[in-house]
Short mmCIF file of C-alpha atoms and ligand atoms in Angstrom, two decimals:
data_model
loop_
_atom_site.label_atom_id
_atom_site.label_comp_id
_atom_site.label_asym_id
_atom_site.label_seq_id
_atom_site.Cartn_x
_atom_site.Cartn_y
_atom_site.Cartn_z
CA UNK A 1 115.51 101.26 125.77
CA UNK A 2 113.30 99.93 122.99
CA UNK A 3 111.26 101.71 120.54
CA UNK A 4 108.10 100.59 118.18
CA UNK A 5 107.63 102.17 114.55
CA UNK A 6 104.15 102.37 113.18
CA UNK A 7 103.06 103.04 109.59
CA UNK A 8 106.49 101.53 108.33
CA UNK A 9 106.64 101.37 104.58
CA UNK A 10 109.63 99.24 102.71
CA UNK A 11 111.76 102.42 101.73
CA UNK A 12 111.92 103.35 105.62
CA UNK A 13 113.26 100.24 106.72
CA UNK A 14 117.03 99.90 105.94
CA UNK A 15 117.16 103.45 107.37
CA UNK A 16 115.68 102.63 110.80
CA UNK A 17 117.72 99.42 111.05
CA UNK A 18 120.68 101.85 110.46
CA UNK A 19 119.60 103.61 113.37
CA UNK A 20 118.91 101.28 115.49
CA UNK A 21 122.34 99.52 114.72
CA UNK A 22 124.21 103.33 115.39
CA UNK A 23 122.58 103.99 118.34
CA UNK A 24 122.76 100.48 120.13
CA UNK A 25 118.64 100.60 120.69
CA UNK A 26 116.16 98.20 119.90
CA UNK A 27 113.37 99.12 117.30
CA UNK A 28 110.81 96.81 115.98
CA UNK A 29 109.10 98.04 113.13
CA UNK A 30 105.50 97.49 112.03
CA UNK A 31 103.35 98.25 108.67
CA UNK A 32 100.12 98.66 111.15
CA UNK A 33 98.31 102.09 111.53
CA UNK A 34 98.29 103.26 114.78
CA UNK A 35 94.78 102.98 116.56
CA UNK A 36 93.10 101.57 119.50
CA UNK A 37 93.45 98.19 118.78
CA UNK A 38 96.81 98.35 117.43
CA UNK A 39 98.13 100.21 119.81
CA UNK A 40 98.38 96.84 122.08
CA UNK A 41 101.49 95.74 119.92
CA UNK A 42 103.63 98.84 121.67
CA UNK A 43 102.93 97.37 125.51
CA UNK A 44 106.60 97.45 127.01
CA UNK A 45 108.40 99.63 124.60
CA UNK A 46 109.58 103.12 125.78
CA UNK A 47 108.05 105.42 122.86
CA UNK A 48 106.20 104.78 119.27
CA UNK A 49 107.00 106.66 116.38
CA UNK A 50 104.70 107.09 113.77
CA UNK A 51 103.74 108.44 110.49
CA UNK A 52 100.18 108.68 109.55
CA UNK A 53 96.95 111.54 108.18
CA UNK A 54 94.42 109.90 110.24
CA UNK A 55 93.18 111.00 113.43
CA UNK A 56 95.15 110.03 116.89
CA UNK A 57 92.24 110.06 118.52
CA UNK A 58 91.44 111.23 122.52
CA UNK A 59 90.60 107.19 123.17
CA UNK A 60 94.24 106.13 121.34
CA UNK A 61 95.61 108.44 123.72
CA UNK A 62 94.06 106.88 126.77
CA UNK A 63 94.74 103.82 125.90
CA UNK A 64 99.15 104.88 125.93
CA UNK A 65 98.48 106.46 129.37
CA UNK A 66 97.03 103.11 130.15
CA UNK A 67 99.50 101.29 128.96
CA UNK A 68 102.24 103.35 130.35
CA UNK A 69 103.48 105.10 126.63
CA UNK A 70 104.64 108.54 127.41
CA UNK A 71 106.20 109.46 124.08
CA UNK A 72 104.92 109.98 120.49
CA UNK A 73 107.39 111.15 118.21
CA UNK A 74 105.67 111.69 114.46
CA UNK A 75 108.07 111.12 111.42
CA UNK A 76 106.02 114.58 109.57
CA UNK A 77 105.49 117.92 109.72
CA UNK A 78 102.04 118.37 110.22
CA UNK A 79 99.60 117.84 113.51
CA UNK A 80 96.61 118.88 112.33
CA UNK A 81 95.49 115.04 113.01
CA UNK A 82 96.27 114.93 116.85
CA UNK A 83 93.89 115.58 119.58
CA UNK A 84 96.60 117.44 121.39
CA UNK A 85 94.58 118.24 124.83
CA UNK A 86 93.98 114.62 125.15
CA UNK A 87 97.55 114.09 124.49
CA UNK A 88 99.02 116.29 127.52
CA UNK A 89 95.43 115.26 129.88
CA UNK A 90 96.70 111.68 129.55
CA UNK A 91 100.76 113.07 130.08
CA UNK A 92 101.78 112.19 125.96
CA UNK A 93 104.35 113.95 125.03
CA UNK A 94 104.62 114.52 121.13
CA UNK A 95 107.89 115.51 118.34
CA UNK A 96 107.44 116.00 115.36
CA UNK A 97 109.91 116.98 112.54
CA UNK A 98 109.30 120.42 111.18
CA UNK A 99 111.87 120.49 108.45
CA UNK A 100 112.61 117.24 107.06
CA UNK A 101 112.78 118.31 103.83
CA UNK A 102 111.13 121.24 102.91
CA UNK A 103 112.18 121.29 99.32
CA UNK A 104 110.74 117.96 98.55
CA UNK A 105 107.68 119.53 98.55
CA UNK A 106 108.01 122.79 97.44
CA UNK A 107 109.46 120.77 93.68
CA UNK A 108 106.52 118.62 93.43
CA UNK A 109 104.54 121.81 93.64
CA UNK A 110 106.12 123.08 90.94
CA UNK A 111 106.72 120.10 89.38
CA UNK A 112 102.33 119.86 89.73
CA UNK A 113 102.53 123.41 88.23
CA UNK A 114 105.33 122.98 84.94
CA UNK A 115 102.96 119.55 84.47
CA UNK A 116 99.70 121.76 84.07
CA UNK A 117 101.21 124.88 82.36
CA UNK A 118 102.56 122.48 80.02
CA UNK A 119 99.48 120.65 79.66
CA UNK A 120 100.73 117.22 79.93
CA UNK A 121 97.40 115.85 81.36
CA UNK A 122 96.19 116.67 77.81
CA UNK A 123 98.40 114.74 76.22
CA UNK A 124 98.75 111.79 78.30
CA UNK A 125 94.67 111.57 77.74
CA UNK A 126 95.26 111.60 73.69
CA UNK A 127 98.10 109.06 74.13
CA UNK A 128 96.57 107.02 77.31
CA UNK A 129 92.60 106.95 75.57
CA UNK A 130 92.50 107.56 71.80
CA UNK A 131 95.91 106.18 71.03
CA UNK A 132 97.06 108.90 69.28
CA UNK A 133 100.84 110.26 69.07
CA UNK A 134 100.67 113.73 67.42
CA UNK A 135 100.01 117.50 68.62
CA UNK A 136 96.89 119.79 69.61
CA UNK A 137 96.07 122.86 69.91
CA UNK A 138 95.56 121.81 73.50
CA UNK A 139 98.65 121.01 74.03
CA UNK A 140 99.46 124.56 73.99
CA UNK A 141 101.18 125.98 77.48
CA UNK A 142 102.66 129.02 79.13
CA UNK A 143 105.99 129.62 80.29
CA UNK A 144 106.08 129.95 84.55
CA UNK A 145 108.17 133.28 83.82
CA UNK A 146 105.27 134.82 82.16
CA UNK A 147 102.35 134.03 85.41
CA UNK A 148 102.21 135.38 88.30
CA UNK A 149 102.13 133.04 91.75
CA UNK A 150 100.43 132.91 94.21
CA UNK A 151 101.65 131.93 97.87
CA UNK A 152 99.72 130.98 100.40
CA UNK A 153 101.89 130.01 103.59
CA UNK A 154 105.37 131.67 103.64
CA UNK A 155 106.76 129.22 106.25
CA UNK A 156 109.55 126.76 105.75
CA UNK A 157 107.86 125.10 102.37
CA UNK A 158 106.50 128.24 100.49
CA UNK A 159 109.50 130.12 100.83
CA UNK A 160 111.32 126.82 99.54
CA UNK A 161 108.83 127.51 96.93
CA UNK A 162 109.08 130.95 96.26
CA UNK A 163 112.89 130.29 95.82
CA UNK A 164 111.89 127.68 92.86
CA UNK A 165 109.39 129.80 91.29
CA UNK A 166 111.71 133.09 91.41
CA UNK A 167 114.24 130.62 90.03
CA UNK A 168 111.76 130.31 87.01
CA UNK A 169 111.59 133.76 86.71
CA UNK A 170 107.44 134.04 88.20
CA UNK A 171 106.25 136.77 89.67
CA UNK A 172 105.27 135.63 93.14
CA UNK A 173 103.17 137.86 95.60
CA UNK A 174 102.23 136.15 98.71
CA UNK A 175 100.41 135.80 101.76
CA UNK A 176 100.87 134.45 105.30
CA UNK A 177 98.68 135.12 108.70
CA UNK A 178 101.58 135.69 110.31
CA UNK A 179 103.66 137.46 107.45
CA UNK A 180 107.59 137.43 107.76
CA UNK A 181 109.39 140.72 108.64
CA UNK A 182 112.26 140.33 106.74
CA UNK A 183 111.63 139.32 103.17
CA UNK A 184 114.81 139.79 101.28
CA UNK A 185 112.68 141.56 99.09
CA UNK A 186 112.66 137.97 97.02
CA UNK A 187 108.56 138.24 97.10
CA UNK A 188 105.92 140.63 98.26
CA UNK A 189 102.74 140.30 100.49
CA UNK A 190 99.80 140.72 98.52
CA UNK A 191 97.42 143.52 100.51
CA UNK A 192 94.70 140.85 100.89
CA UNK A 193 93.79 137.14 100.29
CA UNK A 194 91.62 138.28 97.65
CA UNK A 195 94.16 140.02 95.52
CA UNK A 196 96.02 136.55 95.44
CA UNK A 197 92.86 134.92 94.29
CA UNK A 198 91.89 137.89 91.48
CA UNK A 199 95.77 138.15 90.12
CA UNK A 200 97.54 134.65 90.36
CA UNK A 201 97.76 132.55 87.29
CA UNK A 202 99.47 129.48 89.85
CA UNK A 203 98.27 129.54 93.32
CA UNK A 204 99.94 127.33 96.13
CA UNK A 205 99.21 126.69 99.64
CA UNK A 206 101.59 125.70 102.03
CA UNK A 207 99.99 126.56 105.04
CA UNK A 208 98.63 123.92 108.18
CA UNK A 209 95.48 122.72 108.26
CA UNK A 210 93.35 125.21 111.00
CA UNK A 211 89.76 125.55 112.00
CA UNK A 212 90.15 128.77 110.28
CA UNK A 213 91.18 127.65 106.95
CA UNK A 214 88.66 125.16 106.28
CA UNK A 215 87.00 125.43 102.73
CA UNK A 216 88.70 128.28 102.41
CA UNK A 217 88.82 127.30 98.92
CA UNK A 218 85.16 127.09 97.60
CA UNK A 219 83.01 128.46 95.22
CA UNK A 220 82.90 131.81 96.42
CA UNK A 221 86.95 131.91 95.94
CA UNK A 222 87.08 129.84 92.44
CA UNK A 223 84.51 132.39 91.30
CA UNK A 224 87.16 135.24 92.11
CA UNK A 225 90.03 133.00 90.58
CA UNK A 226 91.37 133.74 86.15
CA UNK A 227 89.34 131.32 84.23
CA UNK A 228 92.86 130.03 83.43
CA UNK A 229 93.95 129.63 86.93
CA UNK A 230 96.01 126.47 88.72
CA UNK A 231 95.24 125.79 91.94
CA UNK A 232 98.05 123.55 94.17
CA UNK A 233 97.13 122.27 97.15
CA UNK A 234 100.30 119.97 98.41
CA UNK A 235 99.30 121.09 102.43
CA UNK A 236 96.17 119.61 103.75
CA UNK A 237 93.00 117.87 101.61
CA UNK A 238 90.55 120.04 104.37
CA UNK A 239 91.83 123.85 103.01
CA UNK A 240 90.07 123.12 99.24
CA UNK A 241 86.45 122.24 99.43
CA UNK A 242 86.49 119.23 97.15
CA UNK A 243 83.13 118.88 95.67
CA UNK A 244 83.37 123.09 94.62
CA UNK A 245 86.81 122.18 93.44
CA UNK A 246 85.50 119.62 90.64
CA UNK A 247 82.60 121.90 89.93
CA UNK A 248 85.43 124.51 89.23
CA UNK A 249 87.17 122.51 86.89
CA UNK A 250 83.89 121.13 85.33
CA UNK A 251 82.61 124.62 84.60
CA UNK A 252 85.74 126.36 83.59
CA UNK A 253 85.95 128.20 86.70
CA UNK A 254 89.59 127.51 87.07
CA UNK A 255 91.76 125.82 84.06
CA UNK A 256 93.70 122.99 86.66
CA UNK A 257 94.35 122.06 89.92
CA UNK A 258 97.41 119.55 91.18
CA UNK A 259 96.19 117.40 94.14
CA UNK A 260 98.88 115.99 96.73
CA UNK A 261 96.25 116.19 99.64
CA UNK A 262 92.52 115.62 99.43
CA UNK A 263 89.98 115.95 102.02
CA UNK A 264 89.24 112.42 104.00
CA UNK A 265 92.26 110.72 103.94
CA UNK A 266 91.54 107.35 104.11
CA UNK A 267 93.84 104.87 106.20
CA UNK A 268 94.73 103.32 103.28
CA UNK A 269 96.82 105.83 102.17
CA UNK A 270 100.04 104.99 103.90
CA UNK A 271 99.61 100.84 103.53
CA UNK A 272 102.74 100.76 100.64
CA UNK A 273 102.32 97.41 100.52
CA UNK A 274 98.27 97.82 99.93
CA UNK A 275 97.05 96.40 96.15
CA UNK A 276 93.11 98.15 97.47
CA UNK A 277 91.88 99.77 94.58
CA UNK A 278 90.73 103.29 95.04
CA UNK A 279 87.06 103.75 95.99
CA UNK A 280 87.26 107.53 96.16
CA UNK A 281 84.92 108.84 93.97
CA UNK A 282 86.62 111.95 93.76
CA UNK A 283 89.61 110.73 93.04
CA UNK A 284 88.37 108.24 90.73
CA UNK A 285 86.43 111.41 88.71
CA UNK A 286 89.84 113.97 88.62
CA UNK A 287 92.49 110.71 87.73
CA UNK A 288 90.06 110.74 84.56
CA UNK A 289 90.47 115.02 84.16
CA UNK A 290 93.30 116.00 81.63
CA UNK A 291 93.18 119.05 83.90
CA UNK A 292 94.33 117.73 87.36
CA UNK A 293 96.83 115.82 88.39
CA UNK A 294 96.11 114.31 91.87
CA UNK A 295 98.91 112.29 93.64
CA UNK A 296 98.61 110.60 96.90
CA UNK A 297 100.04 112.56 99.51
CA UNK A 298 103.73 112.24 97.90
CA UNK A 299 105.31 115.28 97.89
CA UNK A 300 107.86 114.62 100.65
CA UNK A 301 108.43 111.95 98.90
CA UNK A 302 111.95 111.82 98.25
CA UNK A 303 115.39 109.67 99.81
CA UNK A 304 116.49 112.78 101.03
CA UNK A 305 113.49 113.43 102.98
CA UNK A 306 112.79 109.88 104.00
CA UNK A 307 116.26 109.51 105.70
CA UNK A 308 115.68 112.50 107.60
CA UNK A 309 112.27 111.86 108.86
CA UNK A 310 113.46 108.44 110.18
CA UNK A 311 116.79 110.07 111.91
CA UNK A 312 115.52 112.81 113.32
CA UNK A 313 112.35 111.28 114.82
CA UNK A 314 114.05 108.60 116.59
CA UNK A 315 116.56 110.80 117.67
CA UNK A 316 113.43 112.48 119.20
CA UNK A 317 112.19 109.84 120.97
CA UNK A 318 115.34 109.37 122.12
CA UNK A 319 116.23 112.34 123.85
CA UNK A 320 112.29 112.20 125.36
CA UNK A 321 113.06 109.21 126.84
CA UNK A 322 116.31 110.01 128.46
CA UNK A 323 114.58 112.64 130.08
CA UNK A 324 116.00 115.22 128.17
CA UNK A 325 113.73 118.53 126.23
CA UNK A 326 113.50 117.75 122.54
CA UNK A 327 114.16 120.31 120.18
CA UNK A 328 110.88 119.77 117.91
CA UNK A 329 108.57 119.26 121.19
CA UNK A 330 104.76 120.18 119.86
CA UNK A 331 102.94 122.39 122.27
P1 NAD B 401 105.59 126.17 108.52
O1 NAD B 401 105.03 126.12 109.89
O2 NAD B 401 107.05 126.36 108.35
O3 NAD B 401 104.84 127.30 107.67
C1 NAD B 401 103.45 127.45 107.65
C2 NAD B 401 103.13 128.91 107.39
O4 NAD B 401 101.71 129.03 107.26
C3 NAD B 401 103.55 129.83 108.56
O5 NAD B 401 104.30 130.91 108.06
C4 NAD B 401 102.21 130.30 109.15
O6 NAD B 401 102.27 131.60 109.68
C5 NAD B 401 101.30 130.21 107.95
N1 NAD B 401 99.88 130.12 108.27
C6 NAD B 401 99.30 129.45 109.30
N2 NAD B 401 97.95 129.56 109.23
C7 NAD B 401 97.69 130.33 108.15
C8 NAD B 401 96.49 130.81 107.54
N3 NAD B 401 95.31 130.50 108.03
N4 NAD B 401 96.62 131.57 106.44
C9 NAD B 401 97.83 131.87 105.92
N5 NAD B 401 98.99 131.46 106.44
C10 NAD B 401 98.92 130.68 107.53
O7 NAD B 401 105.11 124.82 107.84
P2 NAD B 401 105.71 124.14 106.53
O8 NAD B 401 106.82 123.25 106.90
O9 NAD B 401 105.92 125.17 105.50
O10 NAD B 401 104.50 123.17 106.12
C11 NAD B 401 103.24 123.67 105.72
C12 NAD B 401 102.25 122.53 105.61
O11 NAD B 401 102.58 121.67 104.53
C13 NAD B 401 102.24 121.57 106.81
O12 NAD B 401 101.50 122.08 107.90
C14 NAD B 401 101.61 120.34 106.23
O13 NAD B 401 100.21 120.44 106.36
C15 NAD B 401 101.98 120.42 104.75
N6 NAD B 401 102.93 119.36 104.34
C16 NAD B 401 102.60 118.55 103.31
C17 NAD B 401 103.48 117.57 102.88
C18 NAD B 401 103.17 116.66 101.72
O14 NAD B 401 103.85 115.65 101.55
N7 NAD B 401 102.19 116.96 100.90
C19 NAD B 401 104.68 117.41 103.55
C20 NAD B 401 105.00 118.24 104.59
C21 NAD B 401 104.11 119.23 104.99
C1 COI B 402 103.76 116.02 106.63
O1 COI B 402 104.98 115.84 106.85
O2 COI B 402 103.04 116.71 107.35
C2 COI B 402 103.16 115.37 105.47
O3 COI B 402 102.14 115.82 105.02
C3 COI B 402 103.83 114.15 104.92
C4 COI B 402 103.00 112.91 105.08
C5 COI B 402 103.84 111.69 104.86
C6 COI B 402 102.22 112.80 106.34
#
């Protein structure tokens, strides 16, 4: 049994040759992207695992059924990216790992959120631009205990997130598609989306990426938002409309906005080892905003997370290619 590992970055790497070691199996390791041309490099191996925002595309997926890859096994959460009827047409069958860490990400959101209460964009700028080591009026904040947050998503990471913001002492009302029926009565479902939107001084999404939540967040929402509103997006860069975002923030719309994920991911993204600079240009315009802080895609970030990720998606593959059903099989 062999196994090939896409998308590797440097902090992955003593972890899968752990792995490997443990379980007796041979994994080579690669810092390519995955994609039609690269895909070549996994002829002969049993499975590819593989970490990545951009699209697996219908062709990628002919081209495994061509040459004879039957197993995917993603190292994230989120498949949002994968053209899954191509997948099963061309017999791909796909893990990924739900719950790797969902508190990594649910304490960068409120990490993104202390950071903008706090206004530490503000004086960064003063420190960063003018040189200047004293205070502001603008460096004025508000304590999390005294806002109310909104929660979009109460699945594994926004009720990881709820938990932190209760811990704070916020107010959180929330709202899911598919709301819980048991809430501990730690939070409450808001009646509608828009009651999030009109009371929430902090909202955060932690919902997937869906047809039906694209741009949900555009002008006609920031319009409803407080004036002094933070929006968190640390889900998917397609849910917040970007362009009515900056307008948002331009115009005083909203006050902030923390930015994990941002529409149009670009490839580049996961190359650790890349020194590209950013071409963006809306990046490039909110990493100049006192207002935003926009990361790229690190909120899982963490050891913790990384270990898991790397452990439980081999593990994965593994079981998929001993013919067994994995537990975190996408449908
Ligand atoms: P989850 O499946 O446990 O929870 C998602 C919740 O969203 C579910 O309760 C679901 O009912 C709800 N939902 C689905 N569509 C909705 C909609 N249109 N409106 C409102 N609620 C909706 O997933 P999770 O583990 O909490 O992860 C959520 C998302 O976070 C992932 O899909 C991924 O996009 C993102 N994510 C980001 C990072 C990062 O590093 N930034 C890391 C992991 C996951
Ligand atoms: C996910 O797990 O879905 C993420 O967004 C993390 C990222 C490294 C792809």
């Amino acid at each position: 049994m062999k196994f090939i590992v896409y998308n590797v970055r440097d902090d992955e790497i003593p972890f899968i040759e752990k792995w490997g070691k443990y379980h007796g199996i041979e994994v080579k390791y690669t810092t390519t992207t995955l994609n039609q041309e690269t895909v070549e490099e996994a002829a002969g191996f049993d499975g590819i695992s593989c970490l990545q925002t951009i699209q697996y595309s219908a062709e990628l997926f002919e081209s495994f059924k061509r040459l004879g890859i039957k197993y995917l096994s993603l190292r994230n959460v989120g498949v949002d990216n994968i053209d899954l009827p191509a997948a099963k047409a061309n017999g791909v069958k796909i893990t990924n790992v739900p719950a790797y860490s969902p508190e990594s990400i649910a304490e960068f959101a409120v990490m993104m959120s202390l950071y903008l209460s706090r206004k530490v964009g503000y004086m960064r700028q003063q420190l960063d631009q003018k040189h200047e080591f004293h205070f502001s009026p603008n460096f004025m904040g508000r304590l999390i205990s005294e806002q109310t947050v909104g929660v979009i998503g109460t699945g594994r990471i926004g009720q990881a997130a709820i938990k932190l913001f209760k811990g704070l002492g916020a107010k959180v009302i929330a709202y899911d598609k598919y709301p819980l029926k048991n809430t501990d009565n730690s939070f409450v479902y808001a009646k509608s989306l828009e009651q999030i939107y009109q009371e929430s001084d902090i909202i955060s999404i932690h919902m997937p990426a869906t047809d039906d939540n694209y741009h949900q967040f555009n002008h006609e929402v920031f319009e409803q938002m407080k004036d002094t509103a933070i929006l968190i997006n640390t889900a998917r860069g397609s849910i917040v409309d970007t362009d009515d975002l900056i307008f948002a923030l331009q115009s005083g719309e909203i006050a902030g906005a923390g930015i994990d994920t941002i529409e149009n991911e670009s490839a580049d993204l996961q190359d650790s080892r890349s020194t590209k600079k950013v071409n963006d240009p809306d990046v490039l315009k909110m990493a100049l905003m006192p207002n935003v802080l926009v990361t790229p895609h690190s909120a899982f970030h963490t050891s913790e997370a990384v270990k898991n990720m790397i452990d439980i998606s081999l593990g994965n593959l593994e079981t998929m290619v001993n013919g067994k059903t994995p537990k975190d099989l996408v449908d």
